Amino acid sequence: MKRSDIKRRPLADTVLSTLEAELKEYRESYGIDRLYFVVSANGRKRWEVRYKKPDGKWGWHGLGSYPDVTAKKAREKAQAAQTLVSDGIDPIHHKAALKAAREASVLNPFHESVAYWFQRKTDDGLAESTLRLMRGYLDNDILPALGNKPIAEITPRDCALLQEKIEARGATNTRDKIRVALRQIFSQAIARGLCEVNPASELVSIATKTPKAKHYPHLLEPELPAFLQALCTSTSRTPARTATWLCLWTASRPGMVRWAEWSEIDFVTALWTIPADKMKMRRAHMVPLSKQALEALRELHRITGRGRYLFPGIGAKQPVISENTINLTLRKIGYKGRLVGHGTRHTASTLLREHGWDKDHVEVQLAHKEEGVAGIYNQAQYLPQRRAMMQWYADYLDCLASGMTPAQRADFDRRINTVESNVIELVKRA
């Protein structure tokens, strides 16, 4: 159909589909909304709307090709463009801004902001154990849920669904850590111009109530004789048994025990020096080793001493024994639900305090930092006193395992005052 044959407007669909090309491109008014139908010399057809720019000049804004954009859709786009014009916005500039935003969102997936945040944490010098935990909840929870989404398109609902999923499995501690991480990641992204709002900022207001903290399962003194006898007859592998005993003899966190390195053990001075980057409080910590611990470590050295770690894992993907190895050793001797590796710290703390050992000495041995321990302490604080205390503790466990008599118990308690007095005098002389 030639354009000279057009009889009425708005242009009918039959007219739009049959209009013929001419030697030069031409525009035909659709009939309303300042909408025009353009036919190029090669026969291609498209829509344009005429609008007045903010500077008062007239311009053309493309709305798409025909028949991909129907007449109905073209009218909707033309009306939307006129609305922008009435608000003082140039529709061409608006379209370019939207395109740039879409491109930016594709170029800024959330996982890149996660990597930036984690690198900043690494550069801050956080302990290796802390970084491993962070890496765990990034890889297991945050990245699978949000990693490939453009950061600017992540909504509060996306973050809420992630929080709900974690709460559903009862991992409230992980939930809290992830909530803090998300807030920090989005805050950094806002500062870097990658998004404008923090969709994780209000998650705490819908979080479920955190259950009351429970102590790790642990044993009290009357339960220790049977337990120690069972552990002595354990059929677990030597590394697993030794790791369990080392938790008992040193009252150290299982994670510290699992990642212990031979370079940290000094058999001459009977010290295990844990570097600051492994410690929760980011301070080096010196752990006195009892005679029993040294003997067990010498035996272990014959098995694993050629490697880096005291307790190497199996296979390249697992450099040290898993976090479940110690607990599995305890379960095998019948103490499932009654004692876990971390509970040995509570057992040691309770027993030492009940027998009169100084609270500050016990707290430093546990690598705690609190009021009453002089706040910031050096790595060797109370070391002479703790040497005596932990040797007493190892000897006391031996006697409990062999069946301690009341007379022996009384003798051990008398030793405490004698030992502490002698140590204090030695410290004064030094």
Tab-separated table of C-alpha atoms in Angstrom:
chain	number	residue	atom	x	y	z
A	1	MET	CA	0.000	0.000	0.000
A	2	LYS	CA	1.283	3.445	-0.940
A	3	ARG	CA	1.161	6.160	1.682
A	4	SER	CA	-0.857	8.361	-0.715
A	5	ASP	CA	-3.654	5.814	-0.364
A	6	ILE	CA	-4.006	6.315	3.401
A	7	LYS	CA	-7.621	7.365	4.076
A	8	ARG	CA	-7.868	7.663	7.878
A	9	ARG	CA	-5.976	7.841	11.121
A	10	PRO	CA	-5.072	6.398	13.550
A	11	LEU	CA	-3.416	4.006	11.141
A	12	ALA	CA	-5.010	0.587	11.017
A	13	ASP	CA	-2.934	-2.566	11.446
A	14	THR	CA	-3.540	-3.478	7.791
A	15	VAL	CA	-2.077	-0.129	6.755
A	16	LEU	CA	0.963	-0.562	9.004
A	17	SER	CA	1.725	-4.015	7.661
A	18	THR	CA	1.298	-3.117	3.959
A	19	LEU	CA	2.868	0.328	3.670
A	20	GLU	CA	5.454	0.284	0.914
A	21	ALA	CA	8.966	1.685	0.986
A	22	GLU	CA	9.980	4.653	-1.147
A	23	LEU	CA	13.314	5.890	-2.418
A	24	LYS	CA	13.804	7.870	0.775
A	25	GLU	CA	12.830	7.129	4.365
A	26	TYR	CA	9.578	8.788	5.418
A	27	ARG	CA	7.423	9.306	8.515
A	28	GLU	CA	3.661	9.039	8.686
A	29	SER	CA	1.699	10.384	11.651
A	30	TYR	CA	-0.075	7.588	13.455
A	31	GLY	CA	-2.776	10.109	14.286
A	32	ILE	CA	-2.499	10.607	18.080
A	33	ASP	CA	0.057	11.058	20.893
A	34	ARG	CA	2.580	12.691	18.480
A	35	LEU	CA	3.368	9.153	17.440
A	36	TYR	CA	4.907	8.480	14.016
A	37	PHE	CA	5.400	5.389	11.888
A	38	VAL	CA	8.711	5.350	10.010
A	39	VAL	CA	9.345	3.351	6.842
A	40	SER	CA	12.963	3.179	5.675
A	41	ALA	CA	14.098	2.821	2.071
A	42	ASN	CA	14.957	-0.842	2.641
A	43	GLY	CA	11.455	-1.602	3.924
A	44	ARG	CA	12.193	-1.745	7.637
A	45	LYS	CA	9.610	-0.110	9.858
A	46	ARG	CA	9.816	1.461	13.317
A	47	TRP	CA	8.086	3.824	15.733
A	48	GLU	CA	9.123	7.305	16.836
A	49	VAL	CA	7.536	9.911	19.075
A	50	ARG	CA	8.052	13.640	18.701
A	51	TYR	CA	8.634	15.528	21.932
A	52	LYS	CA	9.813	18.900	23.156
A	53	LYS	CA	13.173	18.811	24.943
A	54	PRO	CA	13.792	20.634	28.234
A	55	ASP	CA	15.617	23.335	26.220
A	56	GLY	CA	12.460	23.975	24.154
A	57	LYS	CA	13.664	22.335	20.930
A	58	TRP	CA	11.826	19.462	19.268
A	59	GLY	CA	13.353	16.007	19.041
A	60	TRP	CA	12.626	12.411	18.055
A	61	HIS	CA	12.670	9.392	20.379
A	62	GLY	CA	12.689	5.841	18.988
A	63	LEU	CA	10.203	3.383	20.484
A	64	GLY	CA	11.179	0.172	18.715
A	65	SER	CA	10.740	-1.699	15.436
A	66	TYR	CA	7.502	-2.917	13.907
A	67	PRO	CA	5.978	-5.526	14.153
A	68	ASP	CA	7.949	-6.355	17.340
A	69	VAL	CA	6.345	-3.276	18.891
A	70	THR	CA	2.660	-3.240	18.077
A	71	ALA	CA	0.593	-0.099	17.648
A	72	LYS	CA	-0.879	-0.567	21.109
A	73	LYS	CA	2.547	-0.951	22.719
A	74	ALA	CA	3.890	2.031	20.749
A	75	ARG	CA	1.068	4.229	22.093
A	76	GLU	CA	1.876	3.137	25.659
A	77	LYS	CA	5.542	3.995	25.152
A	78	ALA	CA	4.634	7.358	23.574
A	79	GLN	CA	2.418	8.257	26.533
A	80	ALA	CA	5.181	7.235	28.965
A	81	ALA	CA	7.644	9.449	27.073
A	82	GLN	CA	5.273	12.410	27.238
A	83	THR	CA	4.888	11.868	30.986
A	84	LEU	CA	8.674	12.089	31.387
A	85	VAL	CA	8.692	15.274	29.281
A	86	SER	CA	6.017	16.821	31.504
A	87	ASP	CA	8.273	16.081	34.484
A	88	GLY	CA	11.191	17.838	32.813
A	89	ILE	CA	13.016	14.603	31.864
A	90	ASP	CA	14.414	13.975	28.414
A	91	PRO	CA	13.214	10.435	27.473
A	92	ILE	CA	16.386	9.777	25.464
A	93	HIS	CA	18.566	10.594	28.472
A	94	HIS	CA	16.266	8.518	30.669
A	95	LYS	CA	16.589	5.519	28.330
A	96	ALA	CA	20.373	5.853	28.291
A	97	ALA	CA	20.473	5.990	32.096
A	98	LEU	CA	18.362	2.836	32.364
A	99	LYS	CA	20.632	1.042	29.908
A	100	ALA	CA	23.714	2.089	31.867
A	101	ALA	CA	22.126	0.863	35.106
A	102	ARG	CA	21.325	-2.518	33.548
A	103	GLU	CA	24.852	-2.848	32.222
A	104	ALA	CA	26.278	-1.857	35.601
A	105	SER	CA	24.171	-4.477	37.359
A	106	VAL	CA	25.441	-7.184	35.021
A	107	LEU	CA	29.008	-6.010	35.562
A	108	ASN	CA	28.629	-5.973	39.364
A	109	PRO	CA	27.455	-9.396	40.542
A	110	PHE	CA	27.168	-9.786	44.294
A	111	HIS	CA	30.017	-12.324	44.513
A	112	GLU	CA	32.496	-9.613	43.476
A	113	SER	CA	31.481	-7.458	46.457
A	114	VAL	CA	31.767	-10.535	48.675
A	115	ALA	CA	35.322	-11.103	47.439
A	116	TYR	CA	36.165	-7.444	48.117
A	117	TRP	CA	34.787	-7.688	51.678
A	118	PHE	CA	36.651	-10.928	52.430
A	119	GLN	CA	39.930	-9.522	51.117
A	120	ARG	CA	39.545	-6.519	53.413
A	121	LYS	CA	39.019	-8.894	56.348
A	122	THR	CA	42.124	-10.836	55.333
A	123	ASP	CA	44.158	-7.638	55.063
A	124	ASP	CA	43.003	-6.670	58.570
A	125	GLY	CA	45.006	-9.633	59.883
A	126	LEU	CA	42.162	-11.698	61.335
A	127	ALA	CA	43.065	-15.076	62.783
A	128	GLU	CA	43.205	-17.978	60.337
A	129	SER	CA	40.521	-19.777	62.304
A	130	THR	CA	38.213	-16.757	62.016
A	131	LEU	CA	38.824	-16.462	58.286
A	132	ARG	CA	38.074	-20.169	57.844
A	133	LEU	CA	34.731	-19.717	59.600
A	134	MET	CA	33.929	-16.694	57.422
A	135	ARG	CA	34.871	-18.601	54.280
A	136	GLY	CA	32.586	-21.399	55.423
A	137	TYR	CA	29.405	-19.359	55.744
A	138	LEU	CA	30.208	-17.424	52.563
A	139	ASP	CA	30.574	-20.608	50.515
A	140	ASN	CA	27.797	-22.582	52.209
A	141	ASP	CA	25.072	-19.958	52.600
A	142	ILE	CA	25.630	-16.485	51.176
A	143	LEU	CA	27.115	-17.202	47.748
A	144	PRO	CA	24.740	-20.053	46.751
A	145	ALA	CA	21.765	-17.809	47.514
A	146	LEU	CA	22.922	-14.415	46.222
A	147	GLY	CA	26.331	-14.770	44.567
A	148	ASN	CA	25.330	-14.451	40.897
A	149	LYS	CA	22.683	-11.756	41.332
A	150	PRO	CA	23.507	-8.160	40.359
A	151	ILE	CA	24.123	-6.410	43.663
A	152	ALA	CA	21.807	-3.508	42.806
A	153	GLU	CA	18.914	-5.919	42.224
A	154	ILE	CA	19.101	-7.788	45.539
A	155	THR	CA	16.040	-6.966	47.618
A	156	PRO	CA	15.261	-7.026	51.348
A	157	ARG	CA	13.083	-10.054	50.607
A	158	ASP	CA	16.072	-11.922	49.136
A	159	CYS	CA	18.014	-11.291	52.347
A	160	ALA	CA	15.032	-12.197	54.528
A	161	LEU	CA	14.588	-15.524	52.731
A	162	LEU	CA	18.260	-16.348	53.310
A	163	GLN	CA	17.906	-15.552	57.009
A	164	GLU	CA	14.748	-17.660	57.294
A	165	LYS	CA	16.474	-20.612	55.627
A	166	ILE	CA	19.339	-20.501	58.133
A	167	GLU	CA	16.959	-20.140	61.086
A	168	ALA	CA	14.985	-23.169	59.864
A	169	ARG	CA	17.964	-25.413	60.589
A	170	GLY	CA	18.472	-23.850	64.032
A	171	ALA	CA	21.808	-22.194	63.198
A	172	THR	CA	21.145	-18.917	65.008
A	173	ASN	CA	24.829	-18.218	65.636
A	174	THR	CA	25.587	-18.585	61.919
A	175	ARG	CA	22.558	-16.432	61.132
A	176	ASP	CA	23.866	-13.603	63.299
A	177	LYS	CA	27.319	-13.727	61.719
A	178	ILE	CA	25.834	-13.758	58.218
A	179	ARG	CA	23.562	-10.826	59.022
A	180	VAL	CA	26.556	-8.745	60.114
A	181	ALA	CA	28.514	-9.781	57.021
A	182	LEU	CA	25.667	-8.868	54.673
A	183	ARG	CA	25.277	-5.423	56.229
A	184	GLN	CA	29.000	-4.771	55.847
A	185	ILE	CA	29.145	-6.056	52.264
A	186	PHE	CA	26.272	-3.826	51.148
A	187	SER	CA	27.632	-0.818	53.073
A	188	GLN	CA	30.943	-1.157	51.245
A	189	ALA	CA	29.096	-1.500	47.929
A	190	ILE	CA	27.143	1.704	48.618
A	191	ALA	CA	30.389	3.528	49.382
A	192	ARG	CA	31.850	2.225	46.104
A	193	GLY	CA	28.822	3.360	44.106
A	194	LEU	CA	27.627	-0.141	43.200
A	195	CYS	CA	24.186	0.130	44.825
A	196	GLU	CA	22.143	2.742	46.642
A	197	VAL	CA	20.397	0.900	49.483
A	198	ASN	CA	21.347	-1.749	52.036
A	199	PRO	CA	18.705	-4.522	51.802
A	200	ALA	CA	20.150	-6.276	54.871
A	201	SER	CA	19.933	-3.280	57.201
A	202	GLU	CA	16.716	-4.310	58.980
A	203	LEU	CA	17.083	-8.083	59.188
A	204	VAL	CA	17.524	-8.021	62.952
A	205	SER	CA	13.958	-6.721	63.364
A	206	ILE	CA	12.495	-9.951	61.907
A	207	ALA	CA	15.035	-12.415	63.312
A	208	THR	CA	13.665	-15.124	65.569
A	209	LYS	CA	14.638	-15.041	69.230
A	210	THR	CA	18.016	-16.609	69.906
A	211	PRO	CA	17.675	-19.636	72.217
A	212	LYS	CA	19.263	-19.317	75.626
A	213	ALA	CA	22.910	-20.309	75.440
A	214	LYS	CA	23.673	-23.847	76.566
A	215	HIS	CA	26.972	-25.054	77.975
A	216	TYR	CA	28.843	-27.610	75.947
A	217	PRO	CA	28.276	-31.106	77.364
A	218	HIS	CA	30.952	-31.638	80.020
A	219	LEU	CA	31.794	-33.885	82.957
A	220	LEU	CA	32.132	-33.121	86.648
A	221	GLU	CA	34.700	-34.724	88.928
A	222	PRO	CA	32.592	-37.722	90.087
A	223	GLU	CA	32.134	-38.717	86.434
A	224	LEU	CA	35.808	-38.468	85.494
A	225	PRO	CA	37.216	-41.789	86.798
A	226	ALA	CA	35.000	-43.950	84.575
A	227	PHE	CA	35.523	-41.628	81.628
A	228	LEU	CA	39.318	-41.563	81.970
A	229	GLN	CA	39.456	-45.346	82.262
A	230	ALA	CA	37.370	-45.647	79.094
A	231	LEU	CA	39.598	-43.181	77.231
A	232	CYS	CA	42.711	-45.112	78.285
A	233	THR	CA	41.306	-48.205	76.562
A	234	SER	CA	40.084	-46.353	73.441
A	235	THR	CA	40.657	-48.135	70.121
A	236	SER	CA	40.743	-44.903	68.101
A	237	ARG	CA	43.838	-44.113	66.058
A	238	THR	CA	46.797	-42.593	67.918
A	239	PRO	CA	46.369	-39.076	66.444
A	240	ALA	CA	42.684	-38.974	67.397
A	241	ARG	CA	43.386	-40.244	70.950
A	242	THR	CA	46.279	-37.825	71.427
A	243	ALA	CA	44.204	-34.876	70.197
A	244	THR	CA	41.521	-35.758	72.740
A	245	TRP	CA	44.042	-36.075	75.576
A	246	LEU	CA	45.685	-32.790	74.581
A	247	CYS	CA	42.315	-31.046	74.917
A	248	LEU	CA	42.098	-32.500	78.436
A	249	TRP	CA	45.674	-31.767	79.537
A	250	THR	CA	45.814	-28.181	78.208
A	251	ALA	CA	42.153	-27.010	78.368
A	252	SER	CA	42.677	-25.649	74.833
A	253	ARG	CA	39.999	-25.131	72.222
A	254	PRO	CA	39.652	-28.174	69.931
A	255	GLY	CA	40.251	-25.963	66.906
A	256	MET	CA	43.608	-24.882	68.307
A	257	VAL	CA	44.541	-28.495	68.967
A	258	ARG	CA	43.526	-29.681	65.498
A	259	TRP	CA	45.601	-26.997	63.756
A	260	ALA	CA	48.660	-27.303	66.022
A	261	GLU	CA	51.981	-27.400	64.159
A	262	TRP	CA	55.217	-29.123	65.144
A	263	SER	CA	57.078	-25.802	64.796
A	264	GLU	CA	54.964	-24.522	67.722
A	265	ILE	CA	56.032	-27.317	70.094
A	266	ASP	CA	59.212	-26.891	72.138
A	267	PHE	CA	60.116	-30.166	73.849
A	268	VAL	CA	63.016	-28.541	75.741
A	269	THR	CA	61.010	-25.800	77.431
A	270	ALA	CA	57.795	-27.887	77.496
A	271	LEU	CA	55.832	-25.122	75.778
A	272	TRP	CA	53.316	-24.943	72.983
A	273	THR	CA	53.321	-21.398	71.563
A	274	ILE	CA	50.237	-20.605	69.493
A	275	PRO	CA	50.832	-17.585	67.209
A	276	ALA	CA	48.564	-14.558	67.330
A	277	ASP	CA	46.986	-15.190	63.925
A	278	LYS	CA	45.500	-18.454	65.213
A	279	MET	CA	44.120	-17.056	68.452
A	280	LYS	CA	40.582	-15.797	68.916
A	281	MET	CA	41.891	-12.702	70.741
A	282	ARG	CA	44.670	-12.252	68.149
A	283	ARG	CA	47.434	-12.511	70.746
A	284	ALA	CA	50.106	-15.187	70.905
A	285	HIS	CA	49.371	-17.692	73.663
A	286	MET	CA	51.825	-19.915	75.530
A	287	VAL	CA	50.528	-23.271	76.754
A	288	PRO	CA	52.611	-25.182	79.339
A	289	LEU	CA	52.863	-28.895	78.600
A	290	SER	CA	52.705	-31.433	81.398
A	291	LYS	CA	54.981	-34.475	81.516
A	292	GLN	CA	52.060	-36.595	80.349
A	293	ALA	CA	51.451	-34.309	77.352
A	294	LEU	CA	55.130	-34.304	76.388
A	295	GLU	CA	55.306	-38.098	76.505
A	296	ALA	CA	52.227	-38.425	74.296
A	297	LEU	CA	53.580	-35.847	71.833
A	298	ARG	CA	56.923	-37.638	71.551
A	299	GLU	CA	55.070	-40.821	70.632
A	300	LEU	CA	52.918	-38.886	68.143
A	301	HIS	CA	56.029	-37.280	66.613
A	302	ARG	CA	57.216	-40.701	65.476
A	303	ILE	CA	54.001	-40.989	63.437
A	304	THR	CA	53.344	-37.467	62.102
A	305	GLY	CA	56.563	-35.598	62.900
A	306	ARG	CA	57.723	-35.386	59.287
A	307	GLY	CA	54.774	-33.201	58.350
A	308	ARG	CA	53.688	-29.705	59.285
A	309	TYR	CA	50.746	-30.561	61.519
A	310	LEU	CA	50.495	-32.714	64.627
A	311	PHE	CA	47.174	-34.114	63.466
A	312	PRO	CA	47.183	-34.268	59.644
A	313	GLY	CA	43.998	-35.103	57.800
A	314	ILE	CA	43.504	-37.718	55.134
A	315	GLY	CA	43.818	-36.444	51.562
A	316	ALA	CA	44.917	-33.129	50.074
A	317	LYS	CA	41.585	-31.415	50.690
A	318	GLN	CA	41.782	-31.908	54.469
A	319	PRO	CA	45.098	-30.630	55.886
A	320	VAL	CA	44.171	-31.589	59.478
A	321	ILE	CA	41.723	-33.927	61.193
A	322	SER	CA	38.102	-32.818	60.955
A	323	GLU	CA	36.288	-30.976	63.719
A	324	ASN	CA	34.303	-34.152	64.385
A	325	THR	CA	37.327	-36.405	65.003
A	326	ILE	CA	37.668	-35.580	68.709
A	327	ASN	CA	33.931	-35.842	69.316
A	328	LEU	CA	33.844	-39.159	67.434
A	329	THR	CA	36.595	-40.474	69.721
A	330	LEU	CA	34.435	-39.551	72.708
A	331	ARG	CA	31.348	-41.141	71.178
A	332	LYS	CA	33.200	-44.401	70.524
A	333	ILE	CA	33.873	-44.836	74.260
A	334	GLY	CA	30.235	-44.246	75.137
A	335	TYR	CA	30.117	-40.491	75.861
A	336	LYS	CA	27.884	-39.292	73.057
A	337	GLY	CA	25.814	-36.368	74.348
A	338	ARG	CA	27.733	-36.351	77.650
A	339	LEU	CA	31.012	-34.749	76.579
A	340	VAL	CA	32.357	-32.926	73.521
A	341	GLY	CA	35.832	-31.606	72.825
A	342	HIS	CA	34.971	-28.050	73.817
A	343	GLY	CA	33.383	-29.332	77.025
A	344	THR	CA	36.798	-30.418	78.326
A	345	ARG	CA	37.548	-26.719	78.885
A	346	HIS	CA	34.506	-26.407	81.140
A	347	THR	CA	35.526	-29.574	82.971
A	348	ALA	CA	39.048	-28.244	83.568
A	349	SER	CA	37.838	-24.818	84.660
A	350	THR	CA	35.330	-26.284	87.123
A	351	LEU	CA	37.729	-28.818	88.633
A	352	LEU	CA	40.621	-26.359	88.993
A	353	ARG	CA	38.446	-23.722	90.632
A	354	GLU	CA	36.809	-26.255	92.956
A	355	HIS	CA	40.265	-27.260	94.178
A	356	GLY	CA	41.285	-23.686	94.900
A	357	TRP	CA	43.474	-22.715	91.969
A	358	ASP	CA	43.598	-18.977	91.332
A	359	LYS	CA	40.812	-17.751	89.044
A	360	ASP	CA	43.151	-15.471	87.062
A	361	HIS	CA	45.541	-18.339	86.375
A	362	VAL	CA	42.679	-20.522	85.166
A	363	GLU	CA	41.268	-17.778	82.935
A	364	VAL	CA	44.625	-17.100	81.280
A	365	GLN	CA	45.114	-20.824	80.693
A	366	LEU	CA	41.747	-20.837	78.917
A	367	ALA	CA	42.930	-17.805	76.843
A	368	HIS	CA	40.077	-15.698	78.122
A	369	LYS	CA	40.246	-11.909	78.288
A	370	GLU	CA	38.043	-10.273	80.878
A	371	GLU	CA	38.077	-7.904	83.822
A	372	GLY	CA	40.158	-9.293	86.637
A	373	VAL	CA	42.825	-10.648	84.287
A	374	ALA	CA	44.431	-7.237	83.949
A	375	GLY	CA	42.794	-6.669	80.565
A	376	ILE	CA	45.542	-6.911	77.984
A	377	TYR	CA	48.098	-9.525	79.054
A	378	ASN	CA	51.315	-10.701	77.481
A	379	GLN	CA	51.691	-14.172	76.029
A	380	ALA	CA	53.611	-15.553	79.035
A	381	GLN	CA	51.559	-14.073	81.896
A	382	TYR	CA	51.384	-16.362	84.943
A	383	LEU	CA	53.424	-18.962	83.050
A	384	PRO	CA	55.250	-20.367	86.136
A	385	GLN	CA	51.987	-20.603	88.045
A	386	ARG	CA	50.218	-22.212	85.099
A	387	ARG	CA	53.030	-24.748	84.651
A	388	ALA	CA	52.505	-25.907	88.211
A	389	MET	CA	48.719	-25.814	87.907
A	390	MET	CA	48.509	-27.851	84.707
A	391	GLN	CA	51.040	-30.439	85.954
A	392	TRP	CA	48.927	-30.792	89.078
A	393	TYR	CA	45.857	-31.194	86.856
A	394	ALA	CA	47.442	-33.929	84.703
A	395	ASP	CA	48.627	-35.787	87.809
A	396	TYR	CA	45.185	-35.447	89.375
A	397	LEU	CA	43.532	-36.925	86.257
A	398	ASP	CA	45.945	-39.872	86.442
A	399	CYS	CA	44.969	-40.524	90.042
A	400	LEU	CA	41.275	-40.264	89.222
A	401	ALA	CA	41.738	-42.815	86.456
A	402	SER	CA	43.530	-45.238	88.771
A	403	GLY	CA	40.964	-44.882	91.575
A	404	MET	CA	41.960	-42.101	93.973
A	405	THR	CA	41.578	-42.676	97.703
A	406	PRO	CA	40.350	-39.940	100.080
A	407	ALA	CA	43.882	-39.683	101.501
A	408	GLN	CA	45.348	-39.137	98.039
A	409	ARG	CA	42.735	-36.469	97.302
A	410	ALA	CA	43.599	-34.632	100.505
A	411	ASP	CA	47.299	-34.832	99.620
A	412	PHE	CA	46.638	-33.302	96.199
A	413	ASP	CA	44.720	-30.428	97.746
A	414	ARG	CA	47.599	-29.773	100.191
A	415	ARG	CA	49.976	-29.634	97.228
A	416	ILE	CA	48.126	-26.642	95.776
A	417	ASN	CA	49.110	-24.187	98.515
A	418	THR	CA	52.649	-25.549	98.659
A	419	VAL	CA	53.115	-25.373	94.903
A	420	GLU	CA	51.671	-21.847	94.597
A	421	SER	CA	53.835	-20.575	97.479
A	422	ASN	CA	57.000	-22.014	95.906
A	423	VAL	CA	56.138	-20.587	92.489
A	424	ILE	CA	55.449	-17.127	93.905
A	425	GLU	CA	58.807	-17.163	95.668
A	426	LEU	CA	60.573	-18.203	92.446
A	427	VAL	CA	58.853	-15.412	90.534
A	428	LYS	CA	59.921	-12.855	93.150
A	429	ARG	CA	63.536	-14.007	92.920
A	430	ALA	CA	63.480	-13.764	89.143
